[in-house]
Short mmCIF file of C-alpha atoms and ligand atoms in Angstrom, two decimals:
data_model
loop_
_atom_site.label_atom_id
_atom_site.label_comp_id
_atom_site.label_asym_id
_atom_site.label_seq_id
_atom_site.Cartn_x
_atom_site.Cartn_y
_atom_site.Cartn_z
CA UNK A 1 -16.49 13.81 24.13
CA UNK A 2 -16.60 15.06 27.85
CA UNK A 3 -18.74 15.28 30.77
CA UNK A 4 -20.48 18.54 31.04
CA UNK A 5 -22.46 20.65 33.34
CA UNK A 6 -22.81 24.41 32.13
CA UNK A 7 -20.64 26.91 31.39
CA UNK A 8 -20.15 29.63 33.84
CA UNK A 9 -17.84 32.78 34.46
CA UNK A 10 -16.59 32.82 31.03
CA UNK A 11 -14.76 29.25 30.93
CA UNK A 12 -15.02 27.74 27.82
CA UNK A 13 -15.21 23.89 28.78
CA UNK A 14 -17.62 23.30 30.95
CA UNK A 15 -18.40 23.91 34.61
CA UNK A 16 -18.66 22.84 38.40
CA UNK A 17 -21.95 21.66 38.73
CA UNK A 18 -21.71 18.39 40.42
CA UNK A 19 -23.98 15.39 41.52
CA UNK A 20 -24.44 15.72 44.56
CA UNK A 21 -23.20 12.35 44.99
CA UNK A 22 -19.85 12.80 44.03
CA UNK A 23 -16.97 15.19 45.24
CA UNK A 24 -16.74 18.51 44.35
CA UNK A 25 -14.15 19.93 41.88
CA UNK A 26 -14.08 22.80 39.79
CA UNK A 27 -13.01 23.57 36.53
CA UNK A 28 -9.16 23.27 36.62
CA UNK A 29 -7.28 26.79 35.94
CA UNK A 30 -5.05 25.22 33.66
CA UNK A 31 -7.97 23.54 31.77
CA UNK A 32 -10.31 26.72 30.81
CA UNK A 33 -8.51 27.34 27.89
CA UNK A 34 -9.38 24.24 24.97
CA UNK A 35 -7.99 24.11 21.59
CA UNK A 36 -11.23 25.23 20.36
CA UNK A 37 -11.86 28.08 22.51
CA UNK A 38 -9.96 31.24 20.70
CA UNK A 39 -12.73 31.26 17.59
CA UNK A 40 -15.23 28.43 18.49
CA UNK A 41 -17.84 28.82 21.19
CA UNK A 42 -17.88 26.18 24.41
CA UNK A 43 -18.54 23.09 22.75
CA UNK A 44 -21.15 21.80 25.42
CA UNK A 45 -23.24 24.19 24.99
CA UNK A 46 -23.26 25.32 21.15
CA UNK A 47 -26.13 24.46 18.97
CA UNK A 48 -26.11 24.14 15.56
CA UNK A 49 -26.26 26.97 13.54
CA UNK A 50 -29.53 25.67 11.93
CA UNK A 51 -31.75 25.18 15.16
CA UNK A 52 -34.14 27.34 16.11
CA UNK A 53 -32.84 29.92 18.98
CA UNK A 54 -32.98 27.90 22.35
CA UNK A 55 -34.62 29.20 25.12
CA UNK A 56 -32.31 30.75 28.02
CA UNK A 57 -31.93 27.87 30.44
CA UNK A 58 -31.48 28.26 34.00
CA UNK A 59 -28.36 26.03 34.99
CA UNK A 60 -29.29 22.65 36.09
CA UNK A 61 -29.91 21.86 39.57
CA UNK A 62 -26.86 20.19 41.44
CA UNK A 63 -27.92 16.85 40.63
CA UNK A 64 -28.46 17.26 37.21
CA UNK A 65 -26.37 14.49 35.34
CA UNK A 66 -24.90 15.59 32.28
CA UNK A 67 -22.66 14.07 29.30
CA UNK A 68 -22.12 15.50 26.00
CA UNK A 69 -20.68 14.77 23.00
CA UNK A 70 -19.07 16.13 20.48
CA UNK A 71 -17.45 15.98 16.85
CA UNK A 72 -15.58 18.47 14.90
CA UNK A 73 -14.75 18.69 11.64
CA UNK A 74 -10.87 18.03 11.28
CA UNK A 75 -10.08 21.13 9.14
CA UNK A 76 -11.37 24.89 10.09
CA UNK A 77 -14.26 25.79 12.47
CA UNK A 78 -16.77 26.72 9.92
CA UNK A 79 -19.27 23.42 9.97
CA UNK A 80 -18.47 22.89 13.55
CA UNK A 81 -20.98 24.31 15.12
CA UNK A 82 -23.37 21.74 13.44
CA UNK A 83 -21.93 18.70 13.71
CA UNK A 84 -22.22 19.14 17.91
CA UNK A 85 -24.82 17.33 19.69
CA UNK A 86 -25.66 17.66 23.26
CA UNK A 87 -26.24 14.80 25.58
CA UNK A 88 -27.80 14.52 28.86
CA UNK A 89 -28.23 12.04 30.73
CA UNK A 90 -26.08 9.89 33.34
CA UNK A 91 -22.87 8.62 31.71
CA UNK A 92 -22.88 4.87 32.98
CA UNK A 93 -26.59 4.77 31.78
CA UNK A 94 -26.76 6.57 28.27
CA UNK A 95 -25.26 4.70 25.09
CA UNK A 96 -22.62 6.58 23.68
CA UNK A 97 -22.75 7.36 20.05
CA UNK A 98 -19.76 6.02 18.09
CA UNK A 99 -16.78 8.42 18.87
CA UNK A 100 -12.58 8.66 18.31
CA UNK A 101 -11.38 10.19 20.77
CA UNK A 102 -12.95 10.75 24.57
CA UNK A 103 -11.66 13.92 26.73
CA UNK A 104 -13.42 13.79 29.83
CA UNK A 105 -13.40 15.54 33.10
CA UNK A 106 -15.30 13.29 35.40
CA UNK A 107 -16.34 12.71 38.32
CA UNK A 108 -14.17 10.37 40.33
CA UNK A 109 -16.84 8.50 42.14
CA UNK A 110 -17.28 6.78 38.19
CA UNK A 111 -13.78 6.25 37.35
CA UNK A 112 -14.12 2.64 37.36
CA UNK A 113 -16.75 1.77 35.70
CA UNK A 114 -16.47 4.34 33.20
CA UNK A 115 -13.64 3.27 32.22
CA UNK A 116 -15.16 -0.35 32.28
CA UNK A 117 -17.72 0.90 30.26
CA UNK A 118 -15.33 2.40 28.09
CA UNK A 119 -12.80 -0.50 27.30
CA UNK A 120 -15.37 -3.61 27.98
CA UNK A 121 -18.25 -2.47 26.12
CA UNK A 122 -19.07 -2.48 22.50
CA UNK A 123 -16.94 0.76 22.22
CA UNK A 124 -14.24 1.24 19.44
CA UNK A 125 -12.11 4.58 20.24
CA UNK A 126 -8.76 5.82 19.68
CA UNK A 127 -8.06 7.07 22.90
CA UNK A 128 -9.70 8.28 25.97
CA UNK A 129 -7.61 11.33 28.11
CA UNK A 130 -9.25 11.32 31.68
CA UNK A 131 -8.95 13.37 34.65
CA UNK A 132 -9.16 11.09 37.80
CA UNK A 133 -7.74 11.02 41.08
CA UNK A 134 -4.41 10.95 41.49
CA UNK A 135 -4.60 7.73 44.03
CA UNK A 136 -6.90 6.21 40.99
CA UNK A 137 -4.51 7.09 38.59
CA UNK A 138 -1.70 5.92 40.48
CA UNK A 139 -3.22 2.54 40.91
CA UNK A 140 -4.38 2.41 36.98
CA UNK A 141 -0.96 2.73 36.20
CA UNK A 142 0.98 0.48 38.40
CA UNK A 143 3.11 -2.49 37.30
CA UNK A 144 2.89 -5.67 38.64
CA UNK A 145 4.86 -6.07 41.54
CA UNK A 146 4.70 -1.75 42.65
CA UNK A 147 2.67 -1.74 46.07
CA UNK A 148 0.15 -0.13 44.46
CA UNK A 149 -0.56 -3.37 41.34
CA UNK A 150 -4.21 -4.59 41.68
CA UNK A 151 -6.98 -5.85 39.81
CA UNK A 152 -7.80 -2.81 37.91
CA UNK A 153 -4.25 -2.49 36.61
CA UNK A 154 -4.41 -6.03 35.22
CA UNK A 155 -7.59 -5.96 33.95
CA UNK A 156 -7.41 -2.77 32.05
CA UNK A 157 -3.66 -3.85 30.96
CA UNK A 158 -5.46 -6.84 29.16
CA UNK A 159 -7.08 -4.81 26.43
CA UNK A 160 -4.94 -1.11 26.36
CA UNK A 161 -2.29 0.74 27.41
CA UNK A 162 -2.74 3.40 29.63
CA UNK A 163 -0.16 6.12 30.27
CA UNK A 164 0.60 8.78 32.91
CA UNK A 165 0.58 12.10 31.12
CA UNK A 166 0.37 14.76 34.31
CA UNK A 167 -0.25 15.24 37.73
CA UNK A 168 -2.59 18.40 38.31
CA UNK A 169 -2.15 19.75 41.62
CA UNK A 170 -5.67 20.44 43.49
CA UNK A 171 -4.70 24.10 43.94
CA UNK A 172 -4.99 24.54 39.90
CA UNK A 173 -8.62 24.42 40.58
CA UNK A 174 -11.18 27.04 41.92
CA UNK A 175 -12.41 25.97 44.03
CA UNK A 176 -10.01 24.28 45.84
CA UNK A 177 -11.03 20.18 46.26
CA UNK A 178 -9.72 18.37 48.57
CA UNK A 179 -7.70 15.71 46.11
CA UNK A 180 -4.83 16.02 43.79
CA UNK A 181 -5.91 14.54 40.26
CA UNK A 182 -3.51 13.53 37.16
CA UNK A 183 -4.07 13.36 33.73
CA UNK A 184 -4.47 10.28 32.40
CA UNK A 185 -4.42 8.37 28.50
CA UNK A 186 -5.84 5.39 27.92
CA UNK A 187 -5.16 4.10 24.37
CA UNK A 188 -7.32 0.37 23.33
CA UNK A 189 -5.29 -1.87 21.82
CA UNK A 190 -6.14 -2.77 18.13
CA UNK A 191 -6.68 -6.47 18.36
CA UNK A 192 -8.81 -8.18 21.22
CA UNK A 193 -7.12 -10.69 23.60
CA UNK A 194 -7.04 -14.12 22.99
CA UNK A 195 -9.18 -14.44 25.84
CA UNK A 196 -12.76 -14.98 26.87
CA UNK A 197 -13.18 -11.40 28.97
CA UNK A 198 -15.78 -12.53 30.89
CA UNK A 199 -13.81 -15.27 32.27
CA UNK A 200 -10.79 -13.06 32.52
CA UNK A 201 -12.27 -10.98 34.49
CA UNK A 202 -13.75 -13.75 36.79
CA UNK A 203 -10.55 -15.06 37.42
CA UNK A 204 -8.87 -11.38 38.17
CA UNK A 205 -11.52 -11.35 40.70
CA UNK A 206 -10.38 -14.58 42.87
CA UNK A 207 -6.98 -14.01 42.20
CA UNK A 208 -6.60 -10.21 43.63
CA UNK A 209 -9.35 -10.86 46.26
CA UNK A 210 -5.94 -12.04 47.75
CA UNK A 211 -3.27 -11.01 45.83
CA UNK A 212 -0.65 -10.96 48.40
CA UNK A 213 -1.39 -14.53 48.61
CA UNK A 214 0.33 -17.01 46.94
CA UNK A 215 -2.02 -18.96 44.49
CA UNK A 216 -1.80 -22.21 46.00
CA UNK A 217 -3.18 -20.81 49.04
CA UNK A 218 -6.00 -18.65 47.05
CA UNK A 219 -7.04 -22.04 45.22
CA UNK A 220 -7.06 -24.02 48.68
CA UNK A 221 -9.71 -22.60 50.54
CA UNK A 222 -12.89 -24.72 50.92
CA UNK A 223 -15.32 -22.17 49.65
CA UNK A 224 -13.22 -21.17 47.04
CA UNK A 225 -12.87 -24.58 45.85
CA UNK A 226 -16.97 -25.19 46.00
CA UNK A 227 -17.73 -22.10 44.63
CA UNK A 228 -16.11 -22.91 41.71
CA UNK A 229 -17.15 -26.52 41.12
CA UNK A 230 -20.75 -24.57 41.02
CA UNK A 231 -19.51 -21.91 38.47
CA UNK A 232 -17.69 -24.76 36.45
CA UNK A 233 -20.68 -26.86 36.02
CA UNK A 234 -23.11 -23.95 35.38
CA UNK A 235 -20.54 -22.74 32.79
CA UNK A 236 -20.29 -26.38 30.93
CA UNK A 237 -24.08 -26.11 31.22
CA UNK A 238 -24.55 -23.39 29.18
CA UNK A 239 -21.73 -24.39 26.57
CA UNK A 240 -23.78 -27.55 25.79
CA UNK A 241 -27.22 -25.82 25.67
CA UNK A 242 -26.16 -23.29 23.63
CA UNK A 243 -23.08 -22.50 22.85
CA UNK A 244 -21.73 -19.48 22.75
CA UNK A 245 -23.95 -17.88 24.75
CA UNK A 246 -21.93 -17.77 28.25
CA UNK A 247 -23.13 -15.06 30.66
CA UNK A 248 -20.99 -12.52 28.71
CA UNK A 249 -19.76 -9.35 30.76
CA UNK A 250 -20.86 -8.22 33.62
CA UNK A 251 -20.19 -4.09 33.54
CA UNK A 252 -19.23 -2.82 36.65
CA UNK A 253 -16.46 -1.86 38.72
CA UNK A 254 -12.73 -3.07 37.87
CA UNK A 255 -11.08 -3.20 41.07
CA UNK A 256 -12.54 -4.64 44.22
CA UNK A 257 -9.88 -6.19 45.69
CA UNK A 258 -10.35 -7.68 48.49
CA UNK A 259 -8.63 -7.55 51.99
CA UNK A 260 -6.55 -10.95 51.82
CA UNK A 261 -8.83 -12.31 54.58
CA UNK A 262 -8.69 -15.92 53.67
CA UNK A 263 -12.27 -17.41 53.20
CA UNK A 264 -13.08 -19.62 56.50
CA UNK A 265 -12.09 -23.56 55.73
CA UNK A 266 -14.48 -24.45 58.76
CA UNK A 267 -16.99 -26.46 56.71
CA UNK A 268 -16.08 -30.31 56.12
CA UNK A 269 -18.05 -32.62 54.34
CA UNK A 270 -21.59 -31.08 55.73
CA UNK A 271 -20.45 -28.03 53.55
CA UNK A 272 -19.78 -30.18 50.73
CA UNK A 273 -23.55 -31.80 51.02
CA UNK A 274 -24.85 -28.13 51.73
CA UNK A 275 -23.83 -27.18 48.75
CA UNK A 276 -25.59 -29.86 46.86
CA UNK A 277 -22.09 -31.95 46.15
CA UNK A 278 -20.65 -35.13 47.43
CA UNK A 279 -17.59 -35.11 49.31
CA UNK A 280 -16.31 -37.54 46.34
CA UNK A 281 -16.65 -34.71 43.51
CA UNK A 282 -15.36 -32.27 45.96
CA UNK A 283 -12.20 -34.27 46.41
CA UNK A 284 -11.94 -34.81 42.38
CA UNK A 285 -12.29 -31.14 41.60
CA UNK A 286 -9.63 -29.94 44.48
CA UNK A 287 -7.37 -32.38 42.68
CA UNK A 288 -7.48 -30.85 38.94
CA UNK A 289 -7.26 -27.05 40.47
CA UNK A 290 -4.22 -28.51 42.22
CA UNK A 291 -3.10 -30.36 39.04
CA UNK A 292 -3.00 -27.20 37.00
CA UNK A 293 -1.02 -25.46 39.98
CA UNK A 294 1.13 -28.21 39.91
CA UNK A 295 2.14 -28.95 36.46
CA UNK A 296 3.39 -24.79 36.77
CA UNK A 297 5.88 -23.33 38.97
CA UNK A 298 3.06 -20.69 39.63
CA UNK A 299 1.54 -22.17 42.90
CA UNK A 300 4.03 -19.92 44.90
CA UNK A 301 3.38 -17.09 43.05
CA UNK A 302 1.23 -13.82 44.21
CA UNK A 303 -1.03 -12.57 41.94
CA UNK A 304 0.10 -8.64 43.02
CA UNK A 305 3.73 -9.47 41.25
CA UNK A 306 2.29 -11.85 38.30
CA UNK A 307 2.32 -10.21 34.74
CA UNK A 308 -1.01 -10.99 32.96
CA UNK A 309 0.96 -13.68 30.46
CA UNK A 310 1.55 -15.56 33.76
CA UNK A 311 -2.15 -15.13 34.67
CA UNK A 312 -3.30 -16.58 30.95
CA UNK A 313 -1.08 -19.11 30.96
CA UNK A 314 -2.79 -20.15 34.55
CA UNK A 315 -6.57 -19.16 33.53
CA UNK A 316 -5.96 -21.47 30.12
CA UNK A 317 -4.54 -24.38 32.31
CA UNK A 318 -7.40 -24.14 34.59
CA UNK A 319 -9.84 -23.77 31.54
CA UNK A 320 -8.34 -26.69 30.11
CA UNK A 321 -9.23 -28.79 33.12
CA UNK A 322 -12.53 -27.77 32.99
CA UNK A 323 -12.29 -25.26 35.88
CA UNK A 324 -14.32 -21.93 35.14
CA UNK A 325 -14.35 -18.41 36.70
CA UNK A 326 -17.34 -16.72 34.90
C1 SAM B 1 -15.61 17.14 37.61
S1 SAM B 1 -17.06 17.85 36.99
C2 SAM B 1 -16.53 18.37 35.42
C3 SAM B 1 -17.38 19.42 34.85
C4 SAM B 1 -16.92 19.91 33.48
N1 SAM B 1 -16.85 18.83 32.50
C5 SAM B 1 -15.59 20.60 33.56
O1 SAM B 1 -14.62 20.08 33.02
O2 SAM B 1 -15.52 21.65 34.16
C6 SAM B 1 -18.00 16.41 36.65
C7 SAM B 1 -19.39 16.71 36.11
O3 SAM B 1 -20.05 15.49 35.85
C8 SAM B 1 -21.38 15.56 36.35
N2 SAM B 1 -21.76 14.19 36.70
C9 SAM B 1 -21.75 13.56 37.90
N3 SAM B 1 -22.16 12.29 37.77
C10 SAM B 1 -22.42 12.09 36.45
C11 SAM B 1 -22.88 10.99 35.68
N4 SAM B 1 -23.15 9.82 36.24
N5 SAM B 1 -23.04 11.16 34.35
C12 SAM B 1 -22.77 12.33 33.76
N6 SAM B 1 -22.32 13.42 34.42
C13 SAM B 1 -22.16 13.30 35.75
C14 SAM B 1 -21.30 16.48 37.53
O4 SAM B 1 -22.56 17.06 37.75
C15 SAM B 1 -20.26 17.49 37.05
O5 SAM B 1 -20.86 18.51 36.31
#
């Protein structure tokens, strides 16, 4: 599978045409010749042998949106050329017919929720190879504790491993962009986590909003602490209406940290009322998030050096006490 524009000047993957909404980038030198290109025509653009000659197109215009897909068989090129099937349409918005293995140059400006869409949808793959931007790559990769470990690195971390294969240098392409990129695999893990993803990911969201903050401090702020108490009880809600049927995952980006501005603690008991709770049920809920900090030695902890066992072992504590993130 890749993302595809139209072949040009004899390059057998696809080519530069870009959305005009994202950066441009060529095809990289080192990337014109694929495994299938000595015998096998360029696999975006081949039709099967059994469809009626297609028109000549004229390229699409720059903000054309492309993806295609395709299958091989695993031995010789001989059926190959009609088991490919041609795509178009915007990647984050098309459904993706069941695949194995994903090769994709991109565009960076959908890294992140590609790769959300990817590993948090209803996809089950092998392994996805990407091209992104070396910064993006860096940061996908990171370890807990490296400058660079954020929410995306955890989150992602929680259902696959993901492995630096190259750097490619930004003067391997023609043109020139302006970024370096790097090669990058991302392999799913077979089993699921023991863990509700939707409320994972809720809870990677408050916790590396700040994550150079320890967690006591994340989990003492005012608004914090109301804006949970509303998510808790909407969540325990829905569980006794119908369980099972939680808001599920929200698709979208992976990794908006935030700027460890601490939320303003300004409003007293006035906020509490505002927000349609007594100051008594405030109080009470402050307690248990501080209860489940407490009973760890995690309160002094920041989230940016935490591995994600530490952060289950603090989501189920906080689940346990009936405090919710989704
Ligand atoms: C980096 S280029 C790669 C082109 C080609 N696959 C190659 O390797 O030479 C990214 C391509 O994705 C297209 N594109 C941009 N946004 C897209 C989207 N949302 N869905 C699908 N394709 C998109 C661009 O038009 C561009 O052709």
């Amino acid at each position: 599978m890749g993302a595809s524009g139209y072949t040009s000047r004899g390059a057998s993957t696809s080519s530069p045409t870009h959305a005009s909404s994202t950066p441009s980038r060529a095809t990289p030198r080192s990337a014109r010749a694929t495994p299938y290109s000595r015998s096998a025509p360029a696999p975006a653009t081949s039709q099967p042998a059994s469809s009626p000659p297609r028109p000549t197109a004229s390229p699409p215009s720059r903000s054309t949106r492309a993806w295609s897909t395709q299958s091989r068989p695993v031995s010789g090129h001989s059926t190959w050329r009609t088991s490919s099937r041609v795509i178009q349409g915007d990647a984050m918005e098309t459904e993706f017919p069941k695949f194995d293995v994903c090769v994709a140059n991109i565009p960076y400006g959908i890294s992140s929720p590609l790769i959300a869409k990817l590993l948090f949808g209803t996809y089950h793959f092998r392994t996805a190879t990407l091209l992104l931007q070396k910064e993006f790559a860096r940061r996908l990769v990171a370890m807990p504790g490296d400058s660079e470990y954020n929410r995306l690195a955890a989150n992602v971390r929680m259902v696959a491993d993901v492995k630096l294969l190259m750097d490619v240098s930004k003067r391997d392409f023609v043109p020139m962009p302006r970024v370096d990129s790097s090669l990058v695999e991302i392999q799913p893990r077979g089993a699921p986590p023991e863990v509700d993803l939707a409320e994972w990911l809720g809870f990677t969201r408050e916790c590396f909003g700040q994550k150079n903050k320890t967690l006591g401090a994340i989990f003492k702020q005012k608004r914090k602490i109301l804006d949970l108490l509303k998510r808790s009880q909407r969540s325990e809600r829905c569980t006794s209406d119908a369980p099972g049927t939680g808001s599920g995952i929200i698709l979208g980006v992976l990794d908006d940290d935030g700027n460890d501005e601490a939320c303003s603690d300004e409003d007293g008991d006035s906020g509490d009322r505002a927000a349609g709770f007594s100051t008594e049920e405030v109080g009470a809920f402050k307690e248990r998030i501080a209860g489940a900090l407490e009973s760890t030695d995690l309160a002094g902890k920041r989230p940016s050096k935490m591995s994600n066992d530490e952060l289950l072992y603090l989501l189920r504590l906080f689940n346990e006490r009936g405090i919710w993130f989704q």
